[in-house]
Amino acid sequence: MTEILEAIGQKQLTQQERFEKTRTLVFPESSEACRQLAREVAELIESRQKSKENVVLGLATGSTPVPFYRELVRLHKKGLSFKNVITFNLDEYYGLTRDHPESYYRFMHDQLFDHIDIPAENIHIPDGTIPLDEVYDYCHGYEREIVEAGGLDLQILGIGRTGHIGFNEPGSAINSPTRMITLDRVTRADAAADFLGIANVPRSAITMGVGTIMKARRIVLMAWGGNKASIVREAVEGDVTDQISASFLQEHENAIFLIDAAASGRLTRVQHPWLVGSVNWTDAMIKRSVIWLAETVRSPILKLTDEDYNEHGVGELLATTNKKAYHVNIDVFNEVQHTITGWPGGKKGTENERRPERACPVQKNVLVLCPEPSDAIVGLAGTIDRLVEQEHNVTMVVQTSGNLRVRDVSARNFASVINEMAELAHGTGWENQKSYAESILNELDEKGEFGVDSALVRRLKGLILRGEARDAGEVCGLEESSQIRFLDLPFYETGRYRRFRLENEDIEVMKTILNDVKPHSIFATGHVGDPSSMQAMCFQAFKEAFEECSDEKWREDCFVWLYRGKDSPVSTHEIDMAVPMSPDQLEQKREAIRKFQSITGDEFESPTDNQLIAGNYDKLGMAEYEAIEAFERLL
Ligand code: GLP
C-alpha cells in the first residue's frame, strides 16, 4: 500500500500518470483514503510525542474532511492523544459569530475538537467577527502565529467547485496572504443548502492566502465524488493559473491529491486510458474510446475512418482487434442504438437480448427512489410518466422530508393562511389551528434569518414539500396517493447538510419498503456524489438495505437503474438505457419541476441536461430527439 505522506512530492511516476503535474493517489473509496491518512497522521503525532515536539496541522472544513476527522476521533478513543497538536484552520465566513450553526468554528468543534483532547489554546480559527478596520492587522497576526508555532507541518485541503483552496477564489495570487475576500457566486450557491437559501450565505470570508498554504511543508488535498472530477482534472493536469488556486499546488514540492475513484473520472489516465498506454480492449473500453473519438473529431460513429483512429491515438484498437474502422463503428453504433428505448419497463412480446429491460414480467413493480422530494422529478419525470402509462406498478419513495430546503417564506405563508382562516371562522373550532399557526410564526421570528428551525417548523416545511411532491407526481401520472410514499428517514430529521450520519434505523426503514414493494426494477441516485452528501447517504442506505435483502425472493430478478443529479452529468459511454422525450414530454417535465415552489437552490432551471444528452446522441448519428433521460445499470 502506498504511504500517502511518503508519496507526497513524487511526480509522474508511471506512464499512466504523465499528464498529472501534481502527484495524485486514487483510492477506490474515500473511507479507505481517510482511514489511511488518519493512521499516518496519528503516527506523525506519536513520533513527535516521543521527541517531545509539536505537530502543526492546517485544517479544512466542508464535507470532504469529515470522514477523516471521524477517523481521527476514532483513533483518539483508542488512545491517540492530541496534546502536542497545534491547529490552524484555513478560513471562516465573515460576519458569523462562533455559535452560528454554519460557522467554521462550530463545524470544527462539532466534527473534531469537542471529541479529542487538544488543548483549547492550540486551536486557531480565523475570527469572522473582527471589525472591518481591524481585519488587516488581524490577518497579519494570524500569519505570525503560524510562523511562531513553527510553520505548518501538514496542510489538509478540500477543493471548491471554482477550484479554490481555503476561500482563495479565482484571481487569488500565488503569494496572497491571509486576508478578507469576496465569495464567488458558485461558492455561495454551493453553500446555499447549508444556509437555508443563498440569500443567507455570507458574501465574504477571511481565508489563509495561497501564499500561506504554499509555505506548509506538506500538503494533502482531498476530493471525493463525481462532482469534483472536472475541477480535479483542471487543477492536476491543466496549466497553473490564478483562476484555479488549487493548480498552484503544481508548484509545491510536497503536495499530493488524494481522491476517490469517482473524483478521478476525468483524469486522462481514467477517461482516456488509451492515450497514456496500452489498454485491455474490453467491449466497454471499445465503446468508450469510439464514442470519445467521434466526439473528438466531431463525426458520427459510422463515418469514422481508419485515419481518424490512427491520428487520434486509438490505432491500437484496430491493430489489437484486427478489425477495420468500418466494423468497429458498426458494433459500437449498434450498441449505442440499443440503449434507446421508449419502454423503460421492457416491451411486451419482444424477448430481445439487446433491449435494456426485460419483457417479463409484463407488469413490473417499479420502485423510484428519490432522496429529496424533487430529485426523481428532475432525474426521470419523463420515464416515470412512460412507466405509468405502460401500466407498471410505480411507487415513488421519497426518502427524506427535504425540509431543510424549504424557505421560511413558505412556512410563514402557510401559517398566515391558517391564521386568517381561523379569524374568518371567528375562532370557533379553530383554536388549536390558530395556536399552531402562531407558534410557527413566533418560532420563525425568534430564530431570525440564520437560526435553526425548530422541530415544529421543520415538520411543517416537510409537509409543504410533500404537497409539492404530490403535485409534481401527478403531472407525471402518479395520481393515486399510494403511489408516492414518504419515508422521512430519521438521519435527516435532526441533522444539517454535510453533517448527516446514517444509523441502523435508516437501513431498517429502507429494508421495510423494499420488502413491501418487491421491485422488479429500482431507479436510484446518489452513487457518484460526495459521500457526505444527502443523496450519497440515501444511496448508501438503499445499498445496505438491498444487500441485507439478498435472500429475498424478489432479489432474484431485480434490475437497478441509476440516474444522475445535476452536479455530475452522465457521459455518453456510461449510458445503458436512454429514454427519449418528445417536446411535449419535456414541457410536461418542466411543469412538474415548477411545482416545487417552496425550495431553495438553482437546480430548477429548465432540464437542459436531458437536451444535452439528446444532442450528444444526435451527433453520434443516432435519431434526433428533443431530450433524453439516461440511466446506467448497476445490477
Ligand atoms: C468551502 C471551504 C473549502 C472547501 C470547500 C469545498 O469553500 N472554504 O475549504 O474545500 O468549501 O467543500 P466540500 O468539501 O463540502 O465540497
XYZ file of C-alpha atoms and ligand atoms in Angstrom:
651
model
C 0.000 0.000 0.000
C 1.401 3.419 -0.930
C 2.039 5.531 2.131
C 0.304 8.829 1.450
C 2.678 11.108 3.290
C 5.678 9.382 1.740
C 4.250 9.628 -1.763
C 3.978 13.369 -1.376
C 6.131 15.247 -3.809
C 6.830 12.332 -6.140
C 5.630 13.272 -9.607
C 4.834 11.434 -12.836
C 5.881 8.073 -11.548
C 4.310 5.986 -14.244
C 3.500 6.463 -17.875
C -0.174 6.491 -16.903
C 0.366 9.467 -14.650
C 2.365 11.518 -17.080
C -0.373 14.085 -17.669
C -0.596 14.758 -13.947
C 1.525 17.608 -12.693
C 0.770 17.069 -9.023
C 1.095 13.560 -7.618
C -2.356 12.040 -7.378
C -3.334 8.936 -5.444
C -6.640 7.330 -6.346
C -8.393 5.199 -3.728
C -11.455 3.103 -4.589
C -13.385 4.669 -1.704
C -12.936 7.851 0.295
C -13.377 5.904 3.529
C -10.256 3.900 2.770
C -8.244 7.010 1.922
C -9.337 8.716 5.132
C -8.566 5.707 7.258
C -5.062 5.523 5.890
C -4.360 9.245 6.083
C -5.623 9.363 9.661
C -3.375 6.441 10.587
C -0.364 8.171 9.055
C -1.161 11.468 10.764
C -1.531 9.583 14.042
C 1.908 8.055 13.519
C 3.324 11.526 12.891
C 1.713 12.853 16.069
C 3.008 9.934 18.112
C 6.520 10.105 16.742
C 6.639 13.812 17.654
C 5.332 12.956 21.106
C 8.320 10.684 21.609
C 10.710 13.519 20.841
C 8.533 15.970 22.827
C 7.753 18.078 19.793
C 4.541 19.586 18.481
C 2.811 18.896 15.197
C 1.275 21.888 13.447
C -1.684 20.973 11.269
C -3.546 23.217 8.843
C -7.184 22.091 8.766
C -10.043 22.492 6.329
C -13.814 22.499 6.585
C -16.520 21.337 4.170
C -17.858 17.831 3.807
C -14.642 16.478 2.320
C -12.571 16.166 5.508
C -15.492 14.937 7.634
C -14.673 11.211 7.293
C -11.013 11.996 8.010
C -11.972 13.793 11.225
C -14.214 10.899 12.223
C -11.244 8.589 11.838
C -9.085 10.841 13.996
C -11.800 10.822 16.676
C -11.953 7.042 16.462
C -8.182 6.814 16.900
C -8.382 9.184 19.854
C -10.918 6.888 21.500
C -8.379 4.121 21.074
C -5.709 6.126 22.873
C -4.230 8.692 20.460
C -3.579 11.983 22.255
C -3.682 15.387 20.558
C -1.958 17.235 23.397
C 1.018 18.093 21.192
C -1.062 19.165 18.202
C -1.495 22.798 17.189
C -4.059 23.567 14.527
C -4.748 26.465 12.190
C -7.942 26.472 10.220
C -7.993 27.798 6.699
C -10.926 30.126 6.836
C -14.115 31.485 8.352
C -17.184 33.226 6.968
C -17.078 36.919 7.711
C -19.870 38.145 9.926
C -20.692 34.827 11.573
C -20.350 34.530 15.321
C -18.788 31.403 16.761
C -22.140 30.000 17.801
C -23.724 30.370 14.362
C -24.575 26.808 13.279
C -22.733 27.300 9.990
C -19.642 28.990 11.388
C -16.472 27.022 10.742
C -15.735 27.446 14.439
C -18.887 25.454 15.246
C -18.195 22.983 12.464
C -14.687 22.183 13.668
C -15.804 21.775 17.243
C -18.728 19.549 16.273
C -16.669 17.408 13.946
C -13.346 17.196 15.762
C -12.264 19.426 18.605
C -15.072 18.566 21.028
C -14.181 14.891 20.736
C -10.401 14.962 21.227
C -8.008 16.185 23.929
C -6.421 19.057 22.012
C -5.776 21.987 24.389
C -8.146 24.875 23.572
C -5.228 27.303 23.287
C -3.734 25.193 20.489
C -6.763 25.733 18.248
C -6.717 28.651 15.805
C -9.665 29.514 13.596
C -9.961 32.904 11.902
C -12.418 35.122 13.750
C -15.278 36.218 11.496
C -16.397 38.977 13.842
C -13.324 41.213 13.723
C -14.362 44.824 12.955
C -13.600 45.740 9.366
C -10.895 48.236 10.197
C -9.014 45.646 12.239
C -9.156 42.829 9.703
C -5.855 43.686 8.034
C -3.866 43.602 11.280
C -5.757 40.552 12.456
C -4.822 38.615 9.316
C -1.236 39.687 9.654
C -1.305 38.407 13.227
C -2.742 35.050 12.088
C 0.214 34.595 9.746
C 2.607 35.494 12.527
C 1.072 32.937 14.850
C 1.609 30.217 12.261
C 5.257 31.186 11.965
C 5.673 31.331 15.747
C 4.181 27.852 16.056
C 6.952 26.637 13.740
C 5.057 26.724 10.428
C 2.549 24.211 9.116
C 3.848 20.640 9.068
C 0.886 19.407 7.110
C -1.931 21.298 5.451
C -5.184 19.457 4.748
C -7.263 20.904 1.900
C -10.543 20.332 0.131
C -11.362 21.928 -3.192
C -14.336 24.071 -4.109
C -16.044 23.856 -7.468
C -14.306 27.064 -8.543
C -11.018 25.319 -7.824
C -10.482 27.292 -4.663
C -8.457 26.126 -1.701
C -9.470 27.712 1.577
C -11.566 30.521 0.185
C -8.984 31.612 -2.376
C -11.384 32.356 -5.163
C -10.359 32.838 -8.814
C -7.933 35.713 -9.076
C -6.024 34.877 -5.887
C -2.289 35.287 -6.385
C 0.228 32.565 -5.606
C 1.737 34.714 -2.873
C -1.535 36.001 -1.429
C -1.538 36.261 2.372
C -4.303 35.676 4.915
C -6.954 38.253 4.100
C -10.581 39.091 3.620
C -12.070 38.009 0.275
C -15.393 38.197 -1.532
C -17.043 34.854 -2.157
C -17.690 33.724 -5.705
C -21.283 33.218 -6.856
C -20.692 29.477 -7.438
C -19.253 29.091 -3.943
C -22.236 30.849 -2.414
C -24.631 28.713 -4.454
C -22.859 25.579 -3.203
C -23.336 26.744 0.384
C -26.982 27.716 -0.151
C -28.384 24.450 1.205
C -26.332 24.775 4.414
C -27.614 28.280 4.988
C -31.202 27.526 4.010
C -31.023 29.792 0.988
C -28.378 31.669 -0.976
C -29.539 34.995 0.432
C -28.298 33.879 3.854
C -24.826 32.905 2.670
C -22.254 35.476 3.762
C -20.698 37.478 0.955
C -17.181 37.478 2.292
C -14.763 35.440 4.347
C -11.352 35.536 5.977
C -9.027 32.984 4.452
C -5.420 31.924 4.638
C -3.852 33.010 1.366
C -2.426 30.750 -1.316
C 0.968 32.009 -0.149
C 0.206 30.945 3.427
C -0.803 27.492 2.247
C 2.200 27.160 -0.048
C 4.516 27.666 2.935
C 3.242 24.432 4.507
C 5.893 21.737 4.451
C 3.455 19.126 3.139
C 0.024 19.490 1.591
C -2.728 16.903 1.110
C -5.718 17.972 -0.982
C -8.669 15.597 -0.714
C -11.590 15.372 -3.152
C -14.430 12.869 -3.284
C -17.268 12.269 -5.701
C -18.040 12.799 -9.365
C -18.969 16.442 -8.906
C -15.284 17.186 -8.193
C -13.922 15.211 -11.158
C -13.709 18.112 -13.631
C -12.101 20.584 -11.288
C -9.620 17.937 -10.085
C -8.552 17.342 -13.677
C -8.116 21.040 -14.340
C -6.097 21.519 -11.166
C -3.890 18.472 -11.701
C -3.467 18.382 -15.464
C -4.199 21.929 -16.562
C -1.982 24.992 -16.590
C -1.061 26.761 -13.395
C -3.454 29.671 -13.229
C -4.775 32.076 -10.663
C -8.242 31.189 -11.935
C -7.910 27.813 -10.175
C -5.988 28.318 -6.990
C -5.565 24.547 -6.464
C -3.443 24.499 -9.651
C -0.751 26.383 -7.717
C -0.056 23.140 -5.869
C 1.761 22.011 -9.019
C 4.468 24.435 -7.954
C 4.756 22.994 -4.450
C 7.499 20.457 -3.838
C 5.431 18.355 -1.460
C 1.805 18.397 -2.432
C -0.469 15.486 -3.222
C -4.066 14.984 -4.355
C -5.894 12.219 -2.534
C -9.051 11.334 -4.431
C -11.604 8.571 -4.751
C -12.485 6.704 -7.942
C -15.434 8.981 -8.720
C -13.317 12.147 -8.459
C -10.659 10.593 -10.721
C -13.160 10.124 -13.548
C -11.862 12.970 -15.723
C -8.131 12.360 -15.344
C -6.597 11.386 -18.663
C -5.462 8.027 -17.314
C -9.039 7.183 -16.355
C -11.044 8.960 -19.010
C -8.820 8.253 -21.996
C -6.539 5.433 -20.881
C -5.695 4.620 -24.500
C -3.863 7.948 -24.677
C -1.446 7.051 -21.891
C -0.586 3.430 -22.575
C -1.791 0.029 -23.652
C -5.268 -0.904 -22.564
C -7.312 -4.053 -22.324
C -9.793 -3.695 -25.188
C -12.925 -4.953 -23.498
C -16.293 -4.176 -25.118
C -16.814 -1.372 -22.625
C -13.416 0.132 -23.439
C -14.091 -0.096 -27.171
C -17.449 1.644 -26.782
C -15.907 4.331 -24.670
C -12.977 5.039 -26.970
C -15.089 5.092 -30.126
C -17.602 7.499 -28.617
C -14.733 9.656 -27.459
C -13.174 9.533 -30.928
C -16.450 10.502 -32.592
C -16.879 13.387 -30.167
C -13.288 14.495 -30.624
C -13.303 14.543 -34.413
C -16.948 15.713 -34.429
C -18.090 12.883 -36.645
C -20.977 10.446 -36.436
C -19.753 6.998 -35.401
C -20.453 5.423 -38.783
C -18.321 7.986 -40.582
C -15.152 7.390 -38.560
C -12.261 6.295 -40.754
C -9.131 4.241 -40.100
C -7.217 7.525 -40.287
C -9.362 9.029 -37.559
C -8.479 6.093 -35.308
C -4.774 6.293 -36.106
C -4.436 10.043 -35.912
C -6.121 10.314 -32.544
C -4.399 7.655 -30.521
C -6.946 4.840 -30.978
C -4.995 2.999 -33.674
C -4.075 0.329 -31.151
C -7.715 -0.729 -31.028
C -7.771 -1.561 -34.732
C -4.385 -3.256 -34.545
C -5.224 -5.358 -31.490
C -8.658 -6.445 -32.629
C -7.513 -6.822 -36.220
C -10.629 -5.043 -37.438
C -11.267 -2.200 -39.801
C -12.838 1.016 -38.582
C -15.956 0.139 -40.559
C -16.652 -2.981 -38.457
C -15.806 -1.437 -35.112
C -18.021 1.521 -35.991
C -20.985 -0.713 -36.727
C -20.563 -2.694 -33.499
C -20.440 0.412 -31.354
C -23.186 2.158 -33.296
C -25.481 -0.808 -32.672
C -24.588 -0.919 -29.041
C -25.437 2.747 -28.519
C -28.529 2.395 -30.678
C -29.776 -0.424 -28.471
C -29.631 1.732 -25.366
C -32.528 3.781 -26.755
C -35.947 2.611 -25.692
C -39.357 4.121 -25.204
C -40.163 1.120 -22.977
C -38.215 1.676 -19.771
C -40.132 -1.178 -18.145
C -39.493 -3.564 -21.052
C -41.700 -4.174 -24.079
C -44.259 -6.935 -24.067
C -43.646 -9.746 -26.520
C -40.168 -8.668 -27.529
C -37.740 -11.034 -25.915
C -34.666 -9.304 -27.160
C -31.331 -9.768 -25.505
C -30.244 -6.356 -26.643
C -33.063 -4.356 -25.110
C -32.106 -2.601 -21.893
C -35.086 -4.009 -19.947
C -36.651 -7.474 -19.838
C -40.036 -8.039 -21.399
C -41.157 -10.229 -18.496
C -42.855 -9.879 -16.203
C -45.042 -7.727 -18.386
C -46.250 -5.664 -15.485
C -43.381 -4.746 -13.207
C -43.194 -3.391 -9.714
C -41.062 -0.318 -10.181
C -39.549 1.482 -7.220
C -38.327 5.024 -7.841
C -36.076 6.229 -5.043
C -35.990 9.934 -4.546
C -33.549 11.239 -1.883
C -35.121 14.690 -1.608
C -38.651 15.252 -2.901
C -37.604 16.869 -6.190
C -34.719 14.569 -7.183
C -36.675 11.932 -9.085
C -38.758 14.523 -10.876
C -35.633 16.320 -12.082
C -33.986 12.975 -12.877
C -36.719 10.936 -14.538
C -40.097 12.631 -14.756
C -40.480 11.530 -18.384
C -39.553 7.936 -17.620
C -41.963 7.792 -14.687
C -44.690 9.031 -16.995
C -43.964 6.281 -19.523
C -43.780 3.588 -16.866
C -47.181 4.592 -15.527
C -48.648 4.803 -18.999
C -47.275 1.364 -19.816
C -49.147 0.039 -16.797
C -46.336 -0.811 -14.448
C -46.904 -0.527 -10.716
C -44.825 2.530 -9.994
C -44.099 3.593 -6.435
C -42.114 6.734 -5.880
C -40.477 6.675 -2.484
C -39.272 9.987 -1.172
C -36.506 9.086 1.220
C -36.115 12.305 3.211
C -38.513 15.089 4.042
C -36.242 17.673 2.402
C -37.475 20.204 4.958
C -34.070 21.925 5.194
C -34.569 23.210 1.680
C -37.876 24.914 2.250
C -37.749 28.679 2.501
C -39.041 30.427 5.610
C -41.394 32.460 3.486
C -43.319 29.324 2.512
C -43.795 28.249 6.126
C -44.780 31.796 7.022
C -47.338 31.952 4.221
C -48.851 28.690 5.260
C -49.137 29.712 8.911
C -50.574 33.093 7.944
C -53.262 31.445 5.834
C -54.297 29.239 8.759
C -54.385 32.287 10.985
C -56.586 34.190 8.589
C -58.910 31.229 8.117
C -59.214 30.990 11.886
C -60.122 34.662 12.038
C -62.725 34.228 9.297
C -64.247 31.413 11.319
C -64.342 33.818 14.280
C -62.254 31.474 16.313
C -64.881 28.823 16.855
C -63.430 25.366 16.479
C -60.165 26.794 15.190
C -58.409 27.450 18.498
C -55.864 24.660 18.035
C -55.059 25.611 14.478
C -54.678 29.218 15.453
C -52.276 28.474 18.252
C -50.338 26.146 15.921
C -50.045 28.901 13.331
C -48.993 31.402 15.960
C -46.324 29.073 17.297
C -44.929 28.679 13.792
C -44.878 32.434 13.210
C -43.281 33.083 16.596
C -40.649 30.445 16.133
C -39.773 31.801 12.689
C -39.439 35.297 14.161
C -37.356 34.113 17.065
C -34.838 32.169 15.066
C -34.280 35.096 12.715
C -32.581 34.931 9.358
C -29.787 32.499 10.217
C -31.291 30.497 13.059
C -32.024 26.794 13.194
C -35.599 25.698 12.583
C -37.476 24.154 15.489
C -38.873 20.641 15.125
C -42.327 22.137 14.611
C -41.163 24.381 11.764
C -39.184 21.578 10.154
C -42.239 19.357 10.271
C -44.385 21.998 8.597
C -41.759 22.604 5.928
C -41.632 18.856 5.263
C -45.391 18.747 4.859
C -45.356 21.670 2.440
C -42.813 19.815 0.342
C -44.923 16.664 0.449
C -47.761 18.584 -1.120
C -45.500 19.857 -3.864
C -44.101 16.375 -4.480
C -47.657 15.037 -4.844
C -48.498 17.800 -7.310
C -45.343 17.094 -9.294
C -46.006 13.357 -9.197
C -49.491 13.913 -10.505
C -48.118 15.726 -13.540
C -46.080 12.569 -14.267
C -49.059 10.275 -13.907
C -48.704 9.322 -10.245
C -52.268 10.141 -9.423
C -53.004 7.789 -6.551
C -51.721 8.917 -3.188
C -50.495 5.360 -2.593
C -48.063 5.778 -5.492
C -45.968 8.274 -3.563
C -44.627 7.328 -0.173
C -42.678 9.455 2.227
C -40.119 7.831 4.464
C -38.740 10.867 6.341
C -35.557 8.894 7.011
C -34.525 9.624 10.594
C -30.907 10.589 9.795
C -32.112 13.705 8.005
C -34.594 14.947 10.563
C -32.229 16.211 13.224
C -29.189 16.847 11.058
C -27.716 19.540 8.886
C -26.152 19.349 5.453
C -22.588 17.966 5.443
C -23.050 16.540 8.933
C -25.582 13.780 8.497
C -24.854 10.343 9.839
C -26.641 7.190 8.756
C -27.940 4.972 11.520
C -29.245 1.424 11.581
C -32.823 2.585 11.767
C -32.433 4.269 8.352
C -31.374 0.969 6.842
C -34.289 -0.780 8.540
C -36.780 1.698 7.058
C -35.305 1.079 3.601
C -35.488 -2.678 4.077
C -39.149 -2.490 5.003
C -40.029 -0.533 1.887
C -38.016 -2.843 -0.383
C -39.720 -5.921 1.007
C -43.063 -4.244 0.746
C -42.760 -3.161 -2.897
C -40.818 -6.273 -4.007
C -39.466 -4.382 -7.009
C -38.538 -5.832 -10.380
C -36.723 -2.632 -11.139
C -35.403 0.139 -8.972
C -34.364 3.630 -10.022
C -31.889 5.175 -7.593
C -29.429 8.033 -7.424
C -26.607 9.302 -5.229
C -23.984 6.778 -6.352
C -21.431 9.339 -7.550
C -21.966 12.173 -5.100
C -19.710 13.375 -2.349
C -20.069 10.622 0.282
C -21.290 13.133 2.866
C -23.954 14.499 0.555
C -27.538 13.735 1.361
C -28.032 11.915 -1.950
C -24.990 9.703 -1.337
C -26.230 8.828 2.146
C -29.656 7.918 0.806
C -27.958 5.721 -1.766
C -25.852 4.128 0.927
C -28.964 3.416 2.996
C -30.577 1.797 -0.043
C -27.457 -0.196 -0.900
C -27.044 -1.616 2.565
C -30.724 -2.486 2.802
C -30.632 -4.044 -0.662
C -27.660 -6.198 0.321
C -29.348 -7.278 3.517
C -32.305 -8.432 1.434
C -30.146 -10.673 -0.724
C -32.017 -13.820 0.341
C -35.438 -12.458 -0.535
C -37.244 -13.956 -3.493
C -37.740 -10.616 -5.297
C -33.973 -10.078 -5.323
C -33.543 -12.945 -7.794
C -34.941 -10.848 -10.576
C -34.320 -7.205 -9.825
C -32.623 -4.614 -12.024
C -31.185 -1.455 -10.505
C -31.024 1.642 -12.716
C -29.060 4.692 -11.693
C -29.939 8.245 -12.573
C -27.861 11.361 -12.017
C -28.320 14.597 -10.166
C -27.471 17.955 -11.629
C -23.872 18.059 -10.377
C -22.376 15.098 -12.170
C -23.836 14.637 -15.619
C -23.539 11.223 -17.186
C -21.071 10.644 -20.026
C -22.484 9.118 -23.183
C -20.455 5.930 -22.909
C -21.862 5.264 -19.437
C -25.469 5.163 -20.600
C -27.152 1.742 -20.617
C -30.692 2.955 -21.151
C -31.716 6.152 -22.931
C -35.375 7.078 -22.738
C -36.307 9.676 -25.369
C -38.689 12.552 -24.697
C -40.818 14.488 -27.129
C -41.072 18.302 -26.885
C -44.428 17.828 -25.132
C -42.966 15.441 -22.604
C -40.140 17.851 -21.897
C -42.617 20.640 -21.338
C -44.561 18.383 -19.010
C -41.386 17.708 -17.063
C -40.780 21.427 -16.717
C -44.290 21.791 -15.422
C -43.685 19.070 -12.839
C -40.447 20.727 -11.714
C -42.214 24.065 -11.358
C -44.448 22.526 -8.681
C -41.548 22.787 -6.243
C -42.084 26.397 -5.424
C -41.010 26.404 -1.823
C -37.475 25.162 -2.168
C -34.204 26.966 -2.455
C -31.497 26.191 -4.929
C -30.683 26.893 -8.516
C -31.485 23.452 -9.886
C -34.868 24.430 -11.167
C -33.838 25.880 -14.416
C -35.051 24.018 -17.465
C -33.896 20.395 -17.625
C -31.176 21.191 -20.130
C -29.120 18.099 -19.222
C -31.732 15.970 -20.974
C -31.375 18.078 -24.089
C -27.604 17.844 -23.939
C -27.744 14.062 -23.810
C -30.099 14.016 -26.796
C -27.752 16.376 -28.648
C -24.819 14.066 -27.951
C -26.714 11.054 -29.282
C -27.708 13.012 -32.342
C -24.111 13.973 -33.066
C -23.081 10.318 -32.868
C -25.526 9.623 -35.683
C -28.456 8.336 -33.638
C -32.021 9.519 -34.157
C -32.569 13.130 -33.213
C -34.745 13.561 -30.119
C -35.795 16.630 -28.215
C -34.421 15.245 -24.951
C -33.275 12.014 -23.342
C -33.313 10.734 -19.770
C -30.356 8.446 -19.226
C -29.625 5.566 -16.875
C -26.739 3.316 -16.003
C -27.397 -0.220 -14.993
C -25.975 -1.215 -11.626
C -27.363 -4.728 -11.380
C -15.550 25.757 1.231
C -14.319 25.718 2.124
C -13.191 24.958 1.464
C -13.719 23.608 0.998
C -14.831 23.807 0.010
C -15.385 22.507 -0.535
O -15.382 26.654 0.228
N -13.869 27.040 2.451
O -12.124 24.811 2.367
O -12.675 22.875 0.423
O -15.874 24.502 0.653
O -16.353 21.982 0.316
P -16.817 20.494 0.331
O -15.719 19.700 0.931
O -18.032 20.485 1.194
O -17.094 20.092 -1.069
